mmCIF file of C-alpha atoms in Angstrom:
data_model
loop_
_atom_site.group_PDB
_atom_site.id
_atom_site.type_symbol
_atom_site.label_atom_id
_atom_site.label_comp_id
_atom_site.label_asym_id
_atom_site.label_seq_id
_atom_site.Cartn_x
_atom_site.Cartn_y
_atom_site.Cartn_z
ATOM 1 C CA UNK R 87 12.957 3.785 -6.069
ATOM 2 C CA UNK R 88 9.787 3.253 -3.449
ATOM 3 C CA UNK R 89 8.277 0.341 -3.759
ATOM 4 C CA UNK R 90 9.648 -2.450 -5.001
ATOM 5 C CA UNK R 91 8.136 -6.331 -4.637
ATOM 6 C CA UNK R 92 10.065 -9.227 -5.339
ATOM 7 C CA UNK R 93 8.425 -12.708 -6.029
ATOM 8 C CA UNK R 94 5.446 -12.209 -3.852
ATOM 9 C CA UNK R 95 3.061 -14.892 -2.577
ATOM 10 C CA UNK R 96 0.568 -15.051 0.188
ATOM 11 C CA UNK R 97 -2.523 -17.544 1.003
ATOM 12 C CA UNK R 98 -5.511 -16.684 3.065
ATOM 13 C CA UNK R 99 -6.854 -19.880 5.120
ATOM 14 C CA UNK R 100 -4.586 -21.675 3.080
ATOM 15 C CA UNK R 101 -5.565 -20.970 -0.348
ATOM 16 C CA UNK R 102 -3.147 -19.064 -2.411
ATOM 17 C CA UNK R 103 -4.267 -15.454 -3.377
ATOM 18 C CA UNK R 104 -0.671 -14.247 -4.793
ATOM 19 C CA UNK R 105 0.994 -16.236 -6.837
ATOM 20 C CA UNK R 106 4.501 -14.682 -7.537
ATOM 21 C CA UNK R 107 4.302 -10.624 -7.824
ATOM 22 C CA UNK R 108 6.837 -8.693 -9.045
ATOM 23 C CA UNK R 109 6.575 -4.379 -8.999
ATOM 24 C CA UNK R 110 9.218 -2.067 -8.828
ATOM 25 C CA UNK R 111 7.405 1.456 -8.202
ATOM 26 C CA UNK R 112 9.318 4.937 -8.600
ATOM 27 C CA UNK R 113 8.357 8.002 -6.712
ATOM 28 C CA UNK R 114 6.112 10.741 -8.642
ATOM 29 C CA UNK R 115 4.429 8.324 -10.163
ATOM 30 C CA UNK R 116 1.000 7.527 -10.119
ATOM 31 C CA UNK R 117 -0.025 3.627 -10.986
ATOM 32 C CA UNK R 118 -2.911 1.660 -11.587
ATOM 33 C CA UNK R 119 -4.244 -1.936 -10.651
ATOM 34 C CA UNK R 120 -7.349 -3.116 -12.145
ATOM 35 C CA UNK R 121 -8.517 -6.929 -12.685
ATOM 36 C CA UNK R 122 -11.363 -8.641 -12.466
ATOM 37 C CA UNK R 123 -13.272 -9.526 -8.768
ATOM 38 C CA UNK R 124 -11.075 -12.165 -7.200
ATOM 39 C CA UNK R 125 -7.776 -11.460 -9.055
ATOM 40 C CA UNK R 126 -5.989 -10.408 -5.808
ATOM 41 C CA UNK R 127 -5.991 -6.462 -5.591
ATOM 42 C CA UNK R 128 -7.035 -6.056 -2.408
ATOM 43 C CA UNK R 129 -5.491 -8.700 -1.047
ATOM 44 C CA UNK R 130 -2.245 -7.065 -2.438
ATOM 45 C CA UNK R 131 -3.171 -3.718 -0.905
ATOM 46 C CA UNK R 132 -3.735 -5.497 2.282
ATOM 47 C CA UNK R 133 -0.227 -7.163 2.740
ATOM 48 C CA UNK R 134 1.417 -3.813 1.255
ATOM 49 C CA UNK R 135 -0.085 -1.880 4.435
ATOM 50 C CA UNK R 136 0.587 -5.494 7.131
ATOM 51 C CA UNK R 137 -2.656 -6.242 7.517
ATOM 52 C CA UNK R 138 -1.782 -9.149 9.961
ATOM 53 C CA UNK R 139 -5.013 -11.080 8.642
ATOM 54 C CA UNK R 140 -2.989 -12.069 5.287
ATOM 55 C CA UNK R 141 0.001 -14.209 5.282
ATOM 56 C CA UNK R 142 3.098 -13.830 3.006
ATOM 57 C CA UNK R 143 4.608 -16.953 2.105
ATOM 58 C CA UNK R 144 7.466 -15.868 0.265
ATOM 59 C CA UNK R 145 9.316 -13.130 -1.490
ATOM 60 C CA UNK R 146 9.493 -9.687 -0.175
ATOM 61 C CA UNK R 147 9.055 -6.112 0.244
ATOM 62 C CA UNK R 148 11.027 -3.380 -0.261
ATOM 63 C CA UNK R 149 10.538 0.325 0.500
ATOM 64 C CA UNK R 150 13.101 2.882 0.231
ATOM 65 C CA UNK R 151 16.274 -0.468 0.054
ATOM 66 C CA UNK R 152 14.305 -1.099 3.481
ATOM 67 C CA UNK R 153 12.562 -5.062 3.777
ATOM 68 C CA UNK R 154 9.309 -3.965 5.558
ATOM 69 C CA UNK R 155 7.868 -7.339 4.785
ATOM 70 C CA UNK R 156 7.755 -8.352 9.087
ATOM 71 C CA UNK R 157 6.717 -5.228 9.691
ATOM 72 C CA UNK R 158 3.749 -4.253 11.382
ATOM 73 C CA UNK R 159 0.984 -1.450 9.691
ATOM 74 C CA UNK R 160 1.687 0.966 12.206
ATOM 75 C CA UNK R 161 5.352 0.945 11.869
ATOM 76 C CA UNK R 162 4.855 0.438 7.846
ATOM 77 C CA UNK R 163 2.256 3.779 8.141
ATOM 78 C CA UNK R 164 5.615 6.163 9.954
ATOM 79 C CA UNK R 165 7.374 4.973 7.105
ATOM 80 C CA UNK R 166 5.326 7.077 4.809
ATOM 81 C CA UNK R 167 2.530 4.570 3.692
ATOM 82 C CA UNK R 168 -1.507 4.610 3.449
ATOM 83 C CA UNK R 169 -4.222 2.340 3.019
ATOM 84 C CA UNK R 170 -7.514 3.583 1.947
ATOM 85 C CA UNK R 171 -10.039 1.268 3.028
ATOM 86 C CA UNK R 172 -12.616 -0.277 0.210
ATOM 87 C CA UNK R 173 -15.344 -0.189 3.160
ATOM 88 C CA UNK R 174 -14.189 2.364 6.149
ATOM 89 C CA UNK R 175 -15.109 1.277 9.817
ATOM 90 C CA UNK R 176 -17.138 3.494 11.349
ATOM 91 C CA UNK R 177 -15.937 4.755 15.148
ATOM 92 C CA UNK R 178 -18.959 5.995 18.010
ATOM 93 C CA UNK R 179 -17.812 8.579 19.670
ATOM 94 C CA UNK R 180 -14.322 10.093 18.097
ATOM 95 C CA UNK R 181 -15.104 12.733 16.005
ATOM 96 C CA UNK R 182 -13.405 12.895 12.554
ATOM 97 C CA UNK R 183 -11.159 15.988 13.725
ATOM 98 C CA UNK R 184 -9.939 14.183 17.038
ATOM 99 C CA UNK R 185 -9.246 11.051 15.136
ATOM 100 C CA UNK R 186 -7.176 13.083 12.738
ATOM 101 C CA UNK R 187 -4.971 14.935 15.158
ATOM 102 C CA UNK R 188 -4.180 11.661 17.150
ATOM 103 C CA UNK R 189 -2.961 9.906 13.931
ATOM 104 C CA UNK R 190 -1.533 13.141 12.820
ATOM 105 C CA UNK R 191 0.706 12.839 16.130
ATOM 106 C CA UNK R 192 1.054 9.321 16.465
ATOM 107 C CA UNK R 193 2.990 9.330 12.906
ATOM 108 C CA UNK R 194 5.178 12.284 13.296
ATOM 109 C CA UNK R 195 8.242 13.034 14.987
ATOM 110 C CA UNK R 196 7.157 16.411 15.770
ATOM 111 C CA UNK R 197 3.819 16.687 17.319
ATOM 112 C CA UNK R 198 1.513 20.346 17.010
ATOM 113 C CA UNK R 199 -0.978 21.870 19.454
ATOM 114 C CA UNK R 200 -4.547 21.909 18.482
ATOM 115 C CA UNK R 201 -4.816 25.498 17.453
ATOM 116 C CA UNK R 202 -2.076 24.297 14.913
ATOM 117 C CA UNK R 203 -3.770 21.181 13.782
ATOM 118 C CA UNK R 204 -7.065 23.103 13.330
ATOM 119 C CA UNK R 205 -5.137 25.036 11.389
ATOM 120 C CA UNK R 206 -4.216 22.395 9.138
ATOM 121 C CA UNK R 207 -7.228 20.380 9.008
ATOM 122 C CA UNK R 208 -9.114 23.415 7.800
ATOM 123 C CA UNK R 209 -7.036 23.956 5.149
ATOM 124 C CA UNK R 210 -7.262 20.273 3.842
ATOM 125 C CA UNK R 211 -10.944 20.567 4.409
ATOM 126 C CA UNK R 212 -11.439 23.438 2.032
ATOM 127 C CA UNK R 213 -9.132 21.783 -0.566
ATOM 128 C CA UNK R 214 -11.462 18.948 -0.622
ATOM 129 C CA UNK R 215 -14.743 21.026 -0.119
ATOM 130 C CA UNK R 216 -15.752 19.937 3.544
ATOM 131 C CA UNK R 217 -17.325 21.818 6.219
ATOM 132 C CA UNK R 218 -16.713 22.344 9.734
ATOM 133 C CA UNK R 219 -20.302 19.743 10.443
ATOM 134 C CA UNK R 220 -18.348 17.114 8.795
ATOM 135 C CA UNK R 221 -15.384 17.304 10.822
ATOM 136 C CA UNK R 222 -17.476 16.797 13.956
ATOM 137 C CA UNK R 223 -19.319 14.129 13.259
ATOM 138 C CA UNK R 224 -18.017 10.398 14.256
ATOM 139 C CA UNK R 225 -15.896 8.520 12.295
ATOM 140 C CA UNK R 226 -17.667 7.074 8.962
ATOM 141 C CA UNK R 227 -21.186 6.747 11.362
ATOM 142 C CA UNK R 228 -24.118 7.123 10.026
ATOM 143 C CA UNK R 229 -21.744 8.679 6.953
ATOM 144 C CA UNK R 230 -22.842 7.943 3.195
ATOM 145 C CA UNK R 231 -20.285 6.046 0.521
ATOM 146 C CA UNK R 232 -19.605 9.156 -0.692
ATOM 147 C CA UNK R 233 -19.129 11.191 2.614
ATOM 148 C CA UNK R 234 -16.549 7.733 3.328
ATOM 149 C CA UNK R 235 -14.778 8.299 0.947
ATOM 150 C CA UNK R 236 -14.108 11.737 1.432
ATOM 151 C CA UNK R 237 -13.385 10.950 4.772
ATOM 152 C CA UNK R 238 -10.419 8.794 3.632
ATOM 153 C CA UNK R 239 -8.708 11.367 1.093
ATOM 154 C CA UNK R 240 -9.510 14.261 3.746
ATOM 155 C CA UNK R 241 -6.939 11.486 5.910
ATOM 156 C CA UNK R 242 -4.398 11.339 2.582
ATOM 157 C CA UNK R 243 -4.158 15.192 2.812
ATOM 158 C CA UNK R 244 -4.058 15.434 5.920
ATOM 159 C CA UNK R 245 -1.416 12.808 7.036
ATOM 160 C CA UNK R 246 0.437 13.594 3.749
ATOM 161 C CA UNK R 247 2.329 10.196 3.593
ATOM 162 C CA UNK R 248 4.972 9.177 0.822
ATOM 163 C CA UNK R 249 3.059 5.936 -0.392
ATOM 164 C CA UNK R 250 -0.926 6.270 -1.169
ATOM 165 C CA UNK R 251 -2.768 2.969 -2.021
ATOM 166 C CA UNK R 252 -6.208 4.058 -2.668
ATOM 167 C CA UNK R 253 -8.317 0.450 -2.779
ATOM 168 C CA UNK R 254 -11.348 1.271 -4.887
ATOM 169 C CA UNK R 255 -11.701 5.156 -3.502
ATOM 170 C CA UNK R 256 -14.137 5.465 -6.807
ATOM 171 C CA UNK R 257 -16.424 2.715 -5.830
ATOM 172 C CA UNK R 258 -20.508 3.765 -5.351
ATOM 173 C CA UNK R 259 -19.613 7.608 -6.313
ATOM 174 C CA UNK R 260 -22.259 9.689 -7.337
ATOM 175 C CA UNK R 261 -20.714 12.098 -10.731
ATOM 176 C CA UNK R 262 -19.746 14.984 -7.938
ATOM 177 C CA UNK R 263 -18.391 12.685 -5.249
ATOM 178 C CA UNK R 264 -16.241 11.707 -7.925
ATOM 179 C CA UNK R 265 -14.880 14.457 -9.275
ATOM 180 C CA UNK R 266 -14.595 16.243 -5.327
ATOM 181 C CA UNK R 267 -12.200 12.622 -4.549
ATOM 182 C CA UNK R 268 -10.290 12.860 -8.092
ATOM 183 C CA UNK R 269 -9.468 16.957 -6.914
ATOM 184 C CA UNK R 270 -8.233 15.290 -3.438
ATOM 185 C CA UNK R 271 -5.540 12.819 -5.414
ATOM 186 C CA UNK R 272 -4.673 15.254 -7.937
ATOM 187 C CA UNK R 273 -3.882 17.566 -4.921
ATOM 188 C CA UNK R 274 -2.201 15.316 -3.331
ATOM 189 C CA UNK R 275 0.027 14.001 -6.057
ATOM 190 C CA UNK R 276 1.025 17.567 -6.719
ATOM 191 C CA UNK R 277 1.964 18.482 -3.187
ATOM 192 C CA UNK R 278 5.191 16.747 -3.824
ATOM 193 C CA UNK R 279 7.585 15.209 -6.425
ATOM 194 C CA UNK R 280 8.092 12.605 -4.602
ATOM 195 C CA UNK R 281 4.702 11.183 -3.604
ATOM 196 C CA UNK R 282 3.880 7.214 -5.164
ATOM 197 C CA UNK R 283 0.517 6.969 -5.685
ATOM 198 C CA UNK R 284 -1.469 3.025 -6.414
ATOM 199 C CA UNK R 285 -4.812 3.154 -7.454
ATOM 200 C CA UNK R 286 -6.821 -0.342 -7.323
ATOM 201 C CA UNK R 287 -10.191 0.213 -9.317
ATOM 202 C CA UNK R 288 -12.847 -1.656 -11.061
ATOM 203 C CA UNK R 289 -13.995 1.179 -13.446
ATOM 204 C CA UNK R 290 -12.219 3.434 -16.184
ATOM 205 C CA UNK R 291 -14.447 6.966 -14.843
ATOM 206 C CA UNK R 292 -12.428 8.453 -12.067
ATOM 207 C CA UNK R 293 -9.332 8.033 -14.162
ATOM 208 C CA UNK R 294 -10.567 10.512 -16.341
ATOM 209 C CA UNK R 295 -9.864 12.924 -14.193
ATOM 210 C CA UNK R 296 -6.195 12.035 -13.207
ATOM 211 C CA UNK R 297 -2.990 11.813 -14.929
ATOM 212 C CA UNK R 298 -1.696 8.325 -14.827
ATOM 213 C CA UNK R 299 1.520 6.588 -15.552
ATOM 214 C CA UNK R 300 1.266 3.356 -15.627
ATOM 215 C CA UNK R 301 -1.678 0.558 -15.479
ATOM 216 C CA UNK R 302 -0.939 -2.972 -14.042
ATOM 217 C CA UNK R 303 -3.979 -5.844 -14.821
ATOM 218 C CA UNK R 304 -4.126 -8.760 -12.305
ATOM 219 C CA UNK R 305 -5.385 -12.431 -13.069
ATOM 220 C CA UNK R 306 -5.110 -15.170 -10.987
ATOM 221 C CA UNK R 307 -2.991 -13.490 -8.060
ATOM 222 C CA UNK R 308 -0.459 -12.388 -11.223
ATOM 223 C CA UNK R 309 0.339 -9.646 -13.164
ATOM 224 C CA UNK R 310 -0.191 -10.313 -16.357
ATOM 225 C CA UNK R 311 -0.117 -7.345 -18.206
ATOM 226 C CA UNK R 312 1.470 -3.971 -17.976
ATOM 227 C CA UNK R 313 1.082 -0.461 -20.539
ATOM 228 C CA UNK R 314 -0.785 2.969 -20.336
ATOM 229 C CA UNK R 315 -3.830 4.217 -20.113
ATOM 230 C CA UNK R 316 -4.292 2.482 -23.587
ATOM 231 C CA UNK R 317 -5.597 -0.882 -21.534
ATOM 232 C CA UNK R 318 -7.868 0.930 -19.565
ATOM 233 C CA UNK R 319 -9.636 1.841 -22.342
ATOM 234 C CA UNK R 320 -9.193 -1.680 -24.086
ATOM 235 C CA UNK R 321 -11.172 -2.821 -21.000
ATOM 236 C CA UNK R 322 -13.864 -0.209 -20.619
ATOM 237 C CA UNK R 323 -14.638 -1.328 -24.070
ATOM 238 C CA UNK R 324 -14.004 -5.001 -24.388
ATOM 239 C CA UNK R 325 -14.178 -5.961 -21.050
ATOM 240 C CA UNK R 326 -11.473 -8.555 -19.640
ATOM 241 C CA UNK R 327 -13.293 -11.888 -21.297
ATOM 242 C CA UNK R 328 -11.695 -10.261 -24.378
ATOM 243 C CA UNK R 329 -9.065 -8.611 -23.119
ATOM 244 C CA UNK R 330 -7.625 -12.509 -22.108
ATOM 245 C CA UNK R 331 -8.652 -13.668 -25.477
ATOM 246 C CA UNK R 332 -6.979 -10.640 -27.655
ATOM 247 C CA UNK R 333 -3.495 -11.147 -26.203
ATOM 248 C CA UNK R 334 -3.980 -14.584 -25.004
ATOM 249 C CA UNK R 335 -2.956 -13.770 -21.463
ATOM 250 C CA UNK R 336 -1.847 -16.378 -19.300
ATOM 251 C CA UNK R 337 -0.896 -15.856 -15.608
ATOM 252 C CA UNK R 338 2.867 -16.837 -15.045
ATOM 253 C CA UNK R 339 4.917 -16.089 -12.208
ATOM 254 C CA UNK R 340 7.360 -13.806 -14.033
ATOM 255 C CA UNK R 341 6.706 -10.994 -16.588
ATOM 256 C CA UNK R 342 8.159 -8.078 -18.319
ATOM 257 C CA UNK R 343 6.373 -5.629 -15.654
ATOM 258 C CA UNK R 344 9.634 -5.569 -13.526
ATOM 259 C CA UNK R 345 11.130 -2.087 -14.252
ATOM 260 C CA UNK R 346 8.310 0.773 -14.192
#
């Protein structure tokens, strides 16, 4: 088991955003979370990682029979866990390489010279189709949405964590962007058979190109529905209006999307 989340609830300025969640994730598996705008994704994504802006009000979280829930995102990140950012700061003046190696070394036990890490990096770059230019320029400045979002799965590879939560990776992707970051997950879910992967997305396209297990639609700061890739399609079509009205979906606070 990696990931599992027990009655979760959280408010933001006081208003409630989750409303009871409840997820048990395995490893080499690679999950979904769609919903409507508003239904709590991100805010989900955000307390997963310890974003200290969001408050949990109750329940828990479990990685690896550990409660991380107090924890703070650095220590949750040398766990094994990553955040993918929906909107990447940029940073004047560290250049994506330098950034890389000092997170590289600031999450492992075993640090590696800079011929080593170049080594690395240049590896990773290749896998995902980016030059040396790239890897000196700043941190996201001055970079496009696509050139972002490269950015962050260049990080995945590179930092190579247990737990990936990928917050709308696919969104304002140009047809090759797309299919350059899908190549980056699928290469990073096959590294290992023990890699968990979450995927939080609006759209059905760049999970065309990936193999997915499981799909998980949010309402209301609930899960309210669990199956394959079955619903993704159901919504692509139909849209969620329908969606609610097909299988007359109701939020509640506990559901049969425990055990996945």
């Amino acid at each position: 088991m990696t990931l599992q989340i027990n009655n979760l609830k959280s408010s933001i300025e006081g208003k409630e955003i989750l409303k009871g969640i409840n997820l048990k994730l395995k490893e080499g598996k690679v999950y979904v979370i769609m919903g409507p705008n508003g239904s709590g994704k991100s805010t989900l994504a955000n307390i997963l990682m310890g974003n200290p802006t969001y408050k949990i009000d109750s329940g828990e979280i479990i990685l690896k029979d550990q409660d991380i829930s107090n924890m703070k995102a650095d220590e949750r990140a040398k766990l094994g866990m990553f955040l993918s950012f929906q909107y990447p700061q940029e940073i004047s003046g560290v250049t994506l390489s330098n950034f890389l190696r000092t997170a590289y070394n600031s999450l492992k036990e075993k640090k590696i010279s800079i011929l080593e890490f170049r080594k690395l990096l240049k590896e990773k770059a290749e896998q995902l189709g980016v030059n040396e230019d790239f890897l000196a320029r700043y941190l996201n400045e001055g970079f496009s949405g696509g050139e972002k979002k490269k950015s962050e799965i260049l990080q995945l590879l590179v930092l190579n964590p247990k737990l990936a939560i990928l917050d709308e990776t696919d969104s304002g992707l140009d047809i090759d962007a797309l299919k350059t970051i899908a190549s980056g997950i699928k290469a990073f879910a096959s590294s290992s058979p023990d890699k968990t992967i979450i995927i939080i997305t609006h759209y059905k396209r760049i999970l065309d190109y990936l193999d997915i297990d499981k799909v998980f639609i949010m309402k209301d700061g609930l899960i309210v529905k669990s199956g394959g890739k079955d619903l993704v399609d159901e919504i692509d079509s139909n849209g969620y209006d329908k969606m609610w009205t097909t299988h007359g979906l109701k939020p509640r606070a506990s559901d049969d999307v425990k055990n996945h």
